[in-house]
N, CA, C and O atoms as a GROMACS GRO file, in nm:
protein
  444
    1ILE      N    1   6.292  11.911  26.155
    1ILE     CA    2   6.297  11.875  26.296
    1ILE      C    3   6.168  11.923  26.362
    1ILE      O    4   6.131  12.040  26.351
    2SER      N    5   6.102  11.832  26.428
    2SER     CA    6   5.984  11.866  26.507
    2SER      C    7   6.019  11.842  26.653
    2SER      O    8   6.045  11.728  26.693
    3LEU      N    9   6.019  11.946  26.731
    3LEU     CA   10   6.061  11.937  26.870
    3LEU      C   11   5.945  11.900  26.961
    3LEU      O   12   5.832  11.944  26.940
    4GLY      N   13   5.974  11.820  27.062
    4GLY     CA   14   5.874  11.784  27.161
    4GLY      C   15   5.768  11.689  27.112
    4GLY      O   16   5.667  11.669  27.179
    5THR      N   17   5.789  11.630  26.996
    5THR     CA   18   5.692  11.537  26.939
    5THR      C   19   5.766  11.427  26.865
    5THR      O   20   5.874  11.451  26.811
    6LEU      N   21   5.708  11.309  26.861
    6LEU     CA   22   5.770  11.203  26.782
    6LEU      C   23   5.758  11.237  26.634
    6LEU      O   24   5.660  11.301  26.593
    7PRO      N   25   5.855  11.196  26.555
    7PRO     CA   26   5.848  11.223  26.411
    7PRO      C   27   5.720  11.164  26.349
    7PRO      O   28   5.663  11.068  26.401
    8PHE      N   29   5.679  11.224  26.240
    8PHE     CA   30   5.555  11.184  26.173
    8PHE      C   31   5.568  11.047  26.109
    8PHE      O   32   5.665  11.018  26.039
    9GLY      N   33   5.470  10.963  26.133
    9GLY     CA   34   5.447  10.840  26.061
    9GLY      C   35   5.562  10.742  26.051
    9GLY      O   36   5.644  10.731  26.143
   10PRO      N   37   5.567  10.670  25.939
   10PRO     CA   38   5.666  10.564  25.922
   10PRO      C   39   5.800  10.612  25.866
   10PRO      O   40   5.869  10.537  25.796
   11LEU      N   41   5.837  10.735  25.895
   11LEU     CA   42   5.970  10.788  25.865
   11LEU      C   43   6.008  10.776  25.718
   11LEU      O   44   6.120  10.736  25.686
   12ALA      N   45   5.918  10.810  25.629
   12ALA     CA   46   5.944  10.800  25.486
   12ALA      C   47   6.065  10.884  25.446
   12ALA      O   48   6.130  10.853  25.346
   13TRP      N   49   6.096  10.987  25.519
   13TRP     CA   50   6.204  11.081  25.490
   13TRP      C   51   6.338  11.039  25.546
   13TRP      O   52   6.440  11.098  25.511
   14TYR      N   53   6.341  10.939  25.632
   14TYR     CA   54   6.459  10.911  25.714
   14TYR      C   55   6.573  10.843  25.639
   14TYR      O   56   6.552  10.747  25.564
   15SER      N   57   6.691  10.894  25.662
   15SER     CA   58   6.815  10.821  25.636
   15SER      C   59   6.910  10.861  25.748
   15SER      O   60   6.907  10.975  25.795
   16GLU      N   61   6.992  10.769  25.791
   16GLU     CA   62   7.081  10.796  25.903
   16GLU      C   63   7.176  10.912  25.872
   16GLU      O   64   7.195  11.001  25.956
   17ALA      N   65   7.235  10.912  25.754
   17ALA     CA   66   7.331  11.017  25.719
   17ALA      C   67   7.265  11.154  25.712
   17ALA      O   68   7.319  11.251  25.765
   18ASP      N   69   7.148  11.163  25.648
   18ASP     CA   70   7.079  11.291  25.639
   18ASP      C   71   7.035  11.342  25.776
   18ASP      O   72   7.046  11.460  25.806
   19SER      N   73   6.986  11.251  25.858
   19SER     CA   74   6.942  11.291  25.991
   19SER      C   75   7.060  11.340  26.075
   19SER      O   76   7.050  11.442  26.143
   20LYS      N   77   7.172  11.267  26.070
   20LYS     CA   78   7.290  11.309  26.145
   20LYS      C   79   7.333  11.448  26.099
   20LYS      O   80   7.364  11.534  26.182
   21HIS      N   81   7.335  11.470  25.969
   21HIS     CA   82   7.373  11.601  25.916
   21HIS      C   83   7.277  11.710  25.967
   21HIS      O   84   7.321  11.816  26.010
   22THR      N   85   7.148  11.682  25.961
   22THR     CA   86   7.049  11.781  26.005
   22THR      C   87   7.068  11.817  26.152
   22THR      O   88   7.070  11.934  26.187
   23TYR      N   89   7.084  11.716  26.238
   23TYR     CA   90   7.102  11.743  26.380
   23TYR      C   91   7.235  11.814  26.405
   23TYR      O   92   7.241  11.906  26.487
   24ASP      N   93   7.341  11.772  26.337
   24ASP     CA   94   7.471  11.838  26.354
   24ASP      C   95   7.464  11.984  26.316
   24ASP      O   96   7.517  12.070  26.388
   25VAL      N   97   7.400  12.015  26.204
   25VAL     CA   98   7.388  12.154  26.160
   25VAL      C   99   7.305  12.233  26.262
   25VAL      O  100   7.344  12.343  26.301
   26ALA      N  101   7.192  12.178  26.303
   26ALA     CA  102   7.106  12.249  26.399
   26ALA      C  103   7.180  12.275  26.529
   26ALA      O  104   7.165  12.382  26.589
   27LEU      N  105   7.260  12.179  26.574
   27LEU     CA  106   7.331  12.195  26.700
   27LEU      C  107   7.456  12.282  26.687
   27LEU      O  108   7.509  12.329  26.787
   28SER      N  109   7.503  12.304  26.565
   28SER     CA  110   7.620  12.390  26.546
   28SER      C  111   7.585  12.538  26.553
   28SER      O  112   7.673  12.623  26.564
   29ILE      N  113   7.457  12.569  26.546
   29ILE     CA  114   7.412  12.707  26.554
   29ILE      C  115   7.416  12.751  26.699
   29ILE      O  116   7.356  12.688  26.786
   30ASN      N  117   7.485  12.858  26.725
   30ASN     CA  118   7.498  12.907  26.861
   30ASN      C  119   7.375  12.990  26.896
   30ASN      O  120   7.374  13.112  26.880
   31ALA      N  121   7.271  12.921  26.943
   31ALA     CA  122   7.146  12.989  26.976
   31ALA      C  123   7.083  12.923  27.098
   31ALA      O  124   7.099  12.804  27.122
   32ASP      N  125   7.013  13.004  27.176
   32ASP     CA  126   6.944  12.952  27.293
   32ASP      C  127   6.810  12.889  27.257
   32ASP      O  128   6.761  12.799  27.326
   33ILE      N  129   6.750  12.937  27.149
   33ILE     CA  130   6.617  12.892  27.108
   33ILE      C  131   6.625  12.825  26.972
   33ILE      O  132   6.692  12.875  26.882
   34ALA      N  133   6.559  12.712  26.958
   34ALA     CA  134   6.550  12.641  26.831
   34ALA      C  135   6.409  12.661  26.776
   34ALA      O  136   6.311  12.626  26.842
   35VAL      N  137   6.399  12.716  26.656
   35VAL     CA  138   6.270  12.743  26.595
   35VAL      C  139   6.259  12.656  26.470
   35VAL      O  140   6.318  12.688  26.367
   36PRO      N  141   6.184  12.546  26.477
   36PRO     CA  142   6.168  12.460  26.360
   36PRO      C  143   6.074  12.524  26.258
   36PRO      O  144   6.008  12.625  26.287
   37SER      N  145   6.069  12.467  26.141
   37SER     CA  146   5.981  12.522  26.037
   37SER      C  147   5.834  12.503  26.071
   37SER      O  148   5.749  12.575  26.018
   38HIS      N  149   5.803  12.410  26.158
   38HIS     CA  150   5.667  12.391  26.207
   38HIS      C  151   5.674  12.328  26.345
   38HIS      O  152   5.774  12.266  26.381
   39GLY      N  153   5.570  12.343  26.421
   39GLY     CA  154   5.564  12.280  26.553
   39GLY      C  155   5.618  12.369  26.663
   39GLY      O  156   5.630  12.491  26.649
   40THR      N  157   5.650  12.304  26.772
   40THR     CA  158   5.689  12.370  26.896
   40THR      C  159   5.828  12.432  26.888
   40THR      O  160   5.922  12.371  26.835
   41VAL      N  161   5.841  12.551  26.941
   41VAL     CA  162   5.970  12.616  26.958
   41VAL      C  163   6.036  12.553  27.079
   41VAL      O  164   5.969  12.523  27.178
   42GLY      N  165   6.167  12.534  27.074
   42GLY     CA  166   6.235  12.471  27.186
   42GLY      C  167   6.376  12.524  27.201
   42GLY      O  168   6.407  12.637  27.164
   43THR      N  169   6.461  12.439  27.255
   43THR     CA  170   6.601  12.474  27.282
   43THR      C  171   6.692  12.373  27.214
   43THR      O  172   6.646  12.274  27.157
   44GLN      N  173   6.821  12.399  27.222
   44GLN     CA  174   6.918  12.302  27.170
   44GLN      C  175   6.906  12.169  27.244
   44GLN      O  176   6.932  12.063  27.186
   45ASP      N  177   6.867  12.173  27.370
   45ASP     CA  178   6.846  12.048  27.444
   45ASP      C  179   6.733  11.966  27.383
   45ASP      O  180   6.739  11.843  27.382
   46ASP      N  181   6.631  12.033  27.332
   46ASP     CA  182   6.522  11.962  27.265
   46ASP      C  183   6.570  11.896  27.136
   46ASP      O  184   6.528  11.785  27.103
   47VAL      N  185   6.660  11.963  27.065
   47VAL     CA  186   6.718  11.904  26.944
   47VAL      C  187   6.802  11.781  26.983
   47VAL      O  188   6.794  11.678  26.917
   48ARG      N  189   6.881  11.794  27.088
   48ARG     CA  190   6.961  11.680  27.135
   48ARG      C  191   6.871  11.563  27.176
   48ARG      O  192   6.903  11.447  27.149
   49GLU      N  193   6.761  11.592  27.241
   49GLU     CA  194   6.670  11.486  27.286
   49GLU      C  195   6.607  11.415  27.166
   49GLU      O  196   6.593  11.292  27.167
   50LEU      N  197   6.569  11.489  27.065
   50LEU     CA  198   6.514  11.427  26.944
   50LEU      C  199   6.619  11.343  26.873
   50LEU      O  200   6.590  11.233  26.826
   51ARG      N  201   6.740  11.394  26.865
   51ARG     CA  202   6.850  11.317  26.806
   51ARG      C  203   6.871  11.186  26.882
   51ARG      O  204   6.892  11.081  26.822
   52GLN      N  205   6.865  11.193  27.015
   52GLN     CA  206   6.882  11.073  27.097
   52GLN      C  207   6.766  10.976  27.077
   52GLN      O  208   6.786  10.854  27.075
   53TYR      N  209   6.645  11.029  27.063
   53TYR     CA  210   6.530  10.941  27.035
   53TYR      C  211   6.555  10.862  26.908
   53TYR      O  212   6.534  10.741  26.905
   54MET      N  213   6.599  10.930  26.803
   54MET     CA  214   6.622  10.860  26.676
   54MET      C  215   6.731  10.754  26.691
   54MET      O  216   6.721  10.646  26.633
   55ALA      N  217   6.835  10.784  26.768
   55ALA     CA  218   6.941  10.687  26.792
   55ALA      C  219   6.889  10.568  26.872
   55ALA      O  220   6.921  10.453  26.841
   56ASP      N  221   6.808  10.595  26.974
   56ASP     CA  222   6.752  10.488  27.056
   56ASP      C  223   6.653  10.403  26.975
   56ASP      O  224   6.649  10.281  26.990
   57LEU      N  225   6.575  10.468  26.891
   57LEU     CA  226   6.482  10.395  26.804
   57LEU      C  227   6.560  10.302  26.712
   57LEU      O  228   6.526  10.184  26.700
   58ARG      N  229   6.663  10.355  26.647
   58ARG     CA  230   6.743  10.274  26.556
   58ARG      C  231   6.808  10.156  26.630
   58ARG      O  232   6.806  10.043  26.581
   59GLU      N  233   6.864  10.184  26.746
   59GLU     CA  234   6.928  10.079  26.825
   59GLU      C  235   6.827   9.972  26.868
   59GLU      O  236   6.856   9.853  26.862
   60GLY      N  237   6.711  10.016  26.912
   60GLY     CA  238   6.609   9.921  26.958
   60GLY      C  239   6.556   9.834  26.846
   60GLY      O  240   6.536   9.714  26.865
   61VAL      N  241   6.532   9.892  26.731
   61VAL     CA  242   6.482   9.813  26.617
   61VAL      C  243   6.592   9.720  26.566
   61VAL      O  244   6.564   9.607  26.528
   62THR      N  245   6.716   9.767  26.565
   62THR     CA  246   6.828   9.680  26.525
   62THR      C  247   6.835   9.560  26.617
   62THR      O  248   6.850   9.447  26.570
   63ALA      N  249   6.825   9.583  26.747
   63ALA     CA  250   6.829   9.472  26.844
   63ALA      C  251   6.712   9.376  26.821
   63ALA      O  252   6.728   9.255  26.831
   64GLY      N  253   6.595   9.431  26.790
   64GLY     CA  254   6.479   9.347  26.763
   64GLY      C  255   6.499   9.260  26.640
   64GLY      O  256   6.464   9.142  26.641
   65ILE      N  257   6.554   9.317  26.535
   65ILE     CA  258   6.581   9.241  26.413
   65ILE      C  259   6.680   9.129  26.443
   65ILE      O  260   6.660   9.014  26.402
   66GLU      N  261   6.786   9.163  26.514
   66GLU     CA  262   6.889   9.064  26.546
   66GLU      C  263   6.835   8.953  26.636
   66GLU      O  264   6.885   8.841  26.634
   67ALA      N  265   6.733   8.985  26.716
   67ALA     CA  266   6.670   8.885  26.803
   67ALA      C  267   6.562   8.804  26.729
   67ALA      O  268   6.501   8.714  26.786
   68GLY      N  269   6.539   8.839  26.603
   68GLY     CA  270   6.439   8.766  26.524
   68GLY      C  271   6.296   8.808  26.550
   68GLY      O  272   6.203   8.733  26.518
   69LYS      N  273   6.276   8.925  26.609
   69LYS     CA  274   6.140   8.971  26.638
   69LYS      C  275   6.074   9.026  26.511
   69LYS      O  276   6.141   9.081  26.423
   70SER      N  277   5.944   9.009  26.504
   70SER     CA  278   5.866   9.069  26.396
   70SER      C  279   5.843   9.217  26.428
   70SER      O  280   5.863   9.260  26.542
   71VAL      N  281   5.800   9.292  26.330
   71VAL     CA  282   5.766   9.433  26.352
   71VAL      C  283   5.658   9.442  26.458
   71VAL      O  284   5.665   9.527  26.547
   72GLU      N  285   5.559   9.357  26.449
   72GLU     CA  286   5.449   9.361  26.545
   72GLU      C  287   5.498   9.335  26.688
   72GLU      O  288   5.452   9.400  26.782
   73GLU      N  289   5.592   9.242  26.704
   73GLU     CA  290   5.647   9.216  26.837
   73GLU      C  291   5.723   9.338  26.888
   73GLU      O  292   5.712   9.374  27.006
   74MET      N  293   5.799   9.402  26.801
   74MET     CA  294   5.873   9.522  26.841
   74MET      C  295   5.777   9.635  26.879
   74MET      O  296   5.802   9.709  26.974
   75GLN      N  297   5.668   9.649  26.804
   75GLN     CA  298   5.571   9.754  26.835
   75GLN      C  299   5.508   9.733  26.971
   75GLN      O  300   5.469   9.830  27.037
   76LYS      N  301   5.498   9.608  27.015
   76LYS     CA  302   5.440   9.578  27.146
   76LYS      C  303   5.542   9.590  27.259
   76LYS      O  304   5.504   9.616  27.373
   77THR      N  305   5.672   9.570  27.229
   77THR     CA  306   5.771   9.561  27.336
   77THR      C  307   5.872   9.674  27.340
   77THR      O  308   5.928   9.702  27.446
   78LEU      N  309   5.898   9.739  27.228
   78LEU     CA  310   5.994   9.850  27.224
   78LEU      C  311   5.920   9.979  27.260
   78LEU      O  312   5.868  10.048  27.174
   79MET      N  313   5.917  10.008  27.389
   79MET     CA  314   5.833  10.117  27.438
   79MET      C  315   5.899  10.254  27.434
   79MET      O  316   5.830  10.356  27.423
   80LEU      N  317   6.032  10.259  27.442
   80LEU     CA  318   6.102  10.388  27.440
   80LEU      C  319   6.041  10.485  27.542
   80LEU      O  320   6.009  10.600  27.510
   81GLU      N  321   6.027  10.436  27.664
   81GLU     CA  322   5.958  10.509  27.770
   81GLU      C  323   6.017  10.646  27.799
   81GLU      O  324   5.946  10.736  27.843
   82ASP      N  325   6.147  10.662  27.776
   82ASP     CA  326   6.210  10.791  27.804
   82ASP      C  327   6.149  10.905  27.722
   82ASP      O  328   6.169  11.023  27.752
   83TYR      N  329   6.073  10.868  27.619
   83TYR     CA  330   6.016  10.968  27.528
   83TYR      C  331   5.862  10.973  27.536
   83TYR      O  332   5.797  11.031  27.449
   84ALA      N  333   5.806  10.912  27.640
   84ALA     CA  334   5.661  10.908  27.654
   84ALA      C  335   5.600  11.048  27.671
   84ALA      O  336   5.480  11.066  27.650
   85HIS      N  337   5.680  11.145  27.708
   85HIS     CA  338   5.631  11.282  27.724
   85HIS      C  339   5.622  11.356  27.590
   85HIS      O  340   5.566  11.466  27.585
   86PHE      N  341   5.677  11.299  27.485
   86PHE     CA  342   5.669  11.362  27.352
   86PHE      C  343   5.524  11.359  27.302
   86PHE      O  344   5.449  11.266  27.332
   87GLY      N  345   5.488  11.461  27.227
   87GLY     CA  346   5.357  11.462  27.165
   87GLY      C  347   5.342  11.347  27.067
   87GLY      O  348   5.439  11.305  27.003
   88PHE      N  349   5.222  11.296  27.055
   88PHE     CA  350   5.187  11.188  26.962
   88PHE      C  351   5.260  11.056  26.992
   88PHE      O  352   5.271  10.970  26.905
   89TYR      N  353   5.309  11.042  27.114
   89TYR     CA  354   5.384  10.921  27.151
   89TYR      C  355   5.306  10.794  27.121
   89TYR      O  356   5.357  10.702  27.056
   90GLU      N  357   5.184  10.788  27.168
   90GLU     CA  358   5.103  10.665  27.152
   90GLU      C  359   5.078  10.632  27.005
   90GLU      O  360   5.085  10.516  26.964
   91ASP      N  361   5.047  10.734  26.926
   91ASP     CA  362   5.011  10.712  26.786
   91ASP      C  363   5.132  10.688  26.696
   91ASP      O  364   5.128  10.605  26.606
   92ARG      N  365   5.239  10.761  26.720
   92ARG     CA  366   5.352  10.758  26.626
   92ARG      C  367   5.460  10.657  26.659
   92ARG      O  368   5.532  10.614  26.569
   93ARG      N  369   5.474  10.618  26.785
   93ARG     CA  370   5.578  10.521  26.821
   93ARG      C  371   5.570  10.394  26.737
   93ARG      O  372   5.671  10.353  26.681
   94PRO      N  373   5.452  10.330  26.726
   94PRO     CA  374   5.447  10.209  26.643
   94PRO      C  375   5.481  10.236  26.496
   94PRO      O  376   5.544  10.153  26.431
   95LEU      N  377   5.440  10.352  26.444
   95LEU     CA  378   5.471  10.386  26.305
   95LEU      C  379   5.619  10.415  26.287
   95LEU      O  380   5.677  10.380  26.184
   96ASN      N  381   5.681  10.478  26.386
   96ASN     CA  382   5.826  10.503  26.380
   96ASN      C  383   5.902  10.371  26.380
   96ASN      O  384   6.001  10.357  26.308
   97ILE      N  385   5.857  10.275  26.459
   97ILE     CA  386   5.920  10.143  26.461
   97ILE      C  387   5.906  10.076  26.325
   97ILE      O  388   6.003  10.021  26.273
   98LEU      N  389   5.789  10.082  26.268
   98LEU     CA  390   5.766  10.025  26.134
   98LEU      C  391   5.859  10.089  26.031
   98LEU      O  392   5.921  10.019  25.951
   99GLY      N  393   5.868  10.221  26.034
   99GLY     CA  394   5.953  10.290  25.939
   99GLY      C  395   6.100  10.259  25.958
   99GLY      O  396   6.172  10.239  25.860
  100MET      N  397   6.146  10.255  26.082
  100MET     CA  398   6.287  10.224  26.108
  100MET      C  399   6.317  10.080  26.065
  100MET      O  400   6.425  10.053  26.013
  101HIS      N  401   6.224   9.991  26.088
  101HIS     CA  402   6.243   9.852  26.043
  101HIS      C  403   6.262   9.848  25.891
  101HIS      O  404   6.351   9.780  25.842
  102ARG      N  405   6.178   9.920  25.819
  102ARG     CA  406   6.189   9.926  25.674
  102ARG      C  407   6.326   9.978  25.631
  102ARG      O  408   6.391   9.920  25.545
  103VAL      N  409   6.368  10.088  25.692
  103VAL     CA  410   6.497  10.148  25.659
  103VAL      C  411   6.612  10.050  25.684
  103VAL      O  412   6.699  10.033  25.599
  104LEU      N  413   6.610   9.986  25.799
  104LEU     CA  414   6.718   9.894  25.833
  104LEU      C  415   6.721   9.773  25.741
  104LEU      O  416   6.828   9.726  25.704
  105MET      N  417   6.604   9.723  25.704
  105MET     CA  418   6.600   9.609  25.612
  105MET      C  419   6.649   9.651  25.474
  105MET      O  420   6.718   9.574  25.408
  106GLU      N  421   6.615   9.771  25.429
  106GLU     CA  422   6.664   9.821  25.301
  106GLU      C  423   6.816   9.837  25.304
  106GLU      O  424   6.884   9.805  25.207
  107GLU      N  425   6.868   9.887  25.416
  107GLU     CA  426   7.013   9.901  25.430
  107GLU      C  427   7.082   9.765  25.424
  107GLU      O  428   7.187   9.752  25.362
  108ARG      N  429   7.024   9.664  25.486
  108ARG     CA  430   7.082   9.530  25.483
  108ARG      C  431   7.080   9.470  25.342
  108ARG      O  432   7.174   9.402  25.302
  109LEU      N  433   6.975   9.496  25.270
  109LEU     CA  434   6.965   9.446  25.132
  109LEU      C  435   7.065   9.514  25.039
  109LEU      O  436   7.112   9.454  24.943
  110ALA      N  437   7.095   9.640  25.069
  110ALA     CA  438   7.188   9.715  24.984
  110ALA      C  439   7.333   9.673  25.003
  110ALA      O  440   7.419   9.706  24.921
  111LYS      N  441   7.362   9.602  25.110
  111LYS     CA  442   7.501   9.560  25.138
  111LYS      C  443   7.541   9.442  25.053
  111LYS      O  444   7.654   9.395  25.064
   0.00000   0.00000   0.00000
């Protein structure tokens, strides 16, 4: 978990189940401060906000796929403005969209 910043690159590490487990475990710890293995120290609210970003990213890319948009179209239109204050927003948002698109397409192929 990297707090206060968008996840790195095209989400090579991402799976919905693993991410849900990670956020659930982090939020189950009764602590005022969240200290990730690297990056900014934050609070449980920061963990919740990152979890929500990932949910919003997944929802937005899913909607784009269902609307027949290309990855490039989604990168131009799926702005996720609520997270513009996160570090690396400009650089990582398009890569996160690309990675989520890959994950969702792989999930569809596996069905």
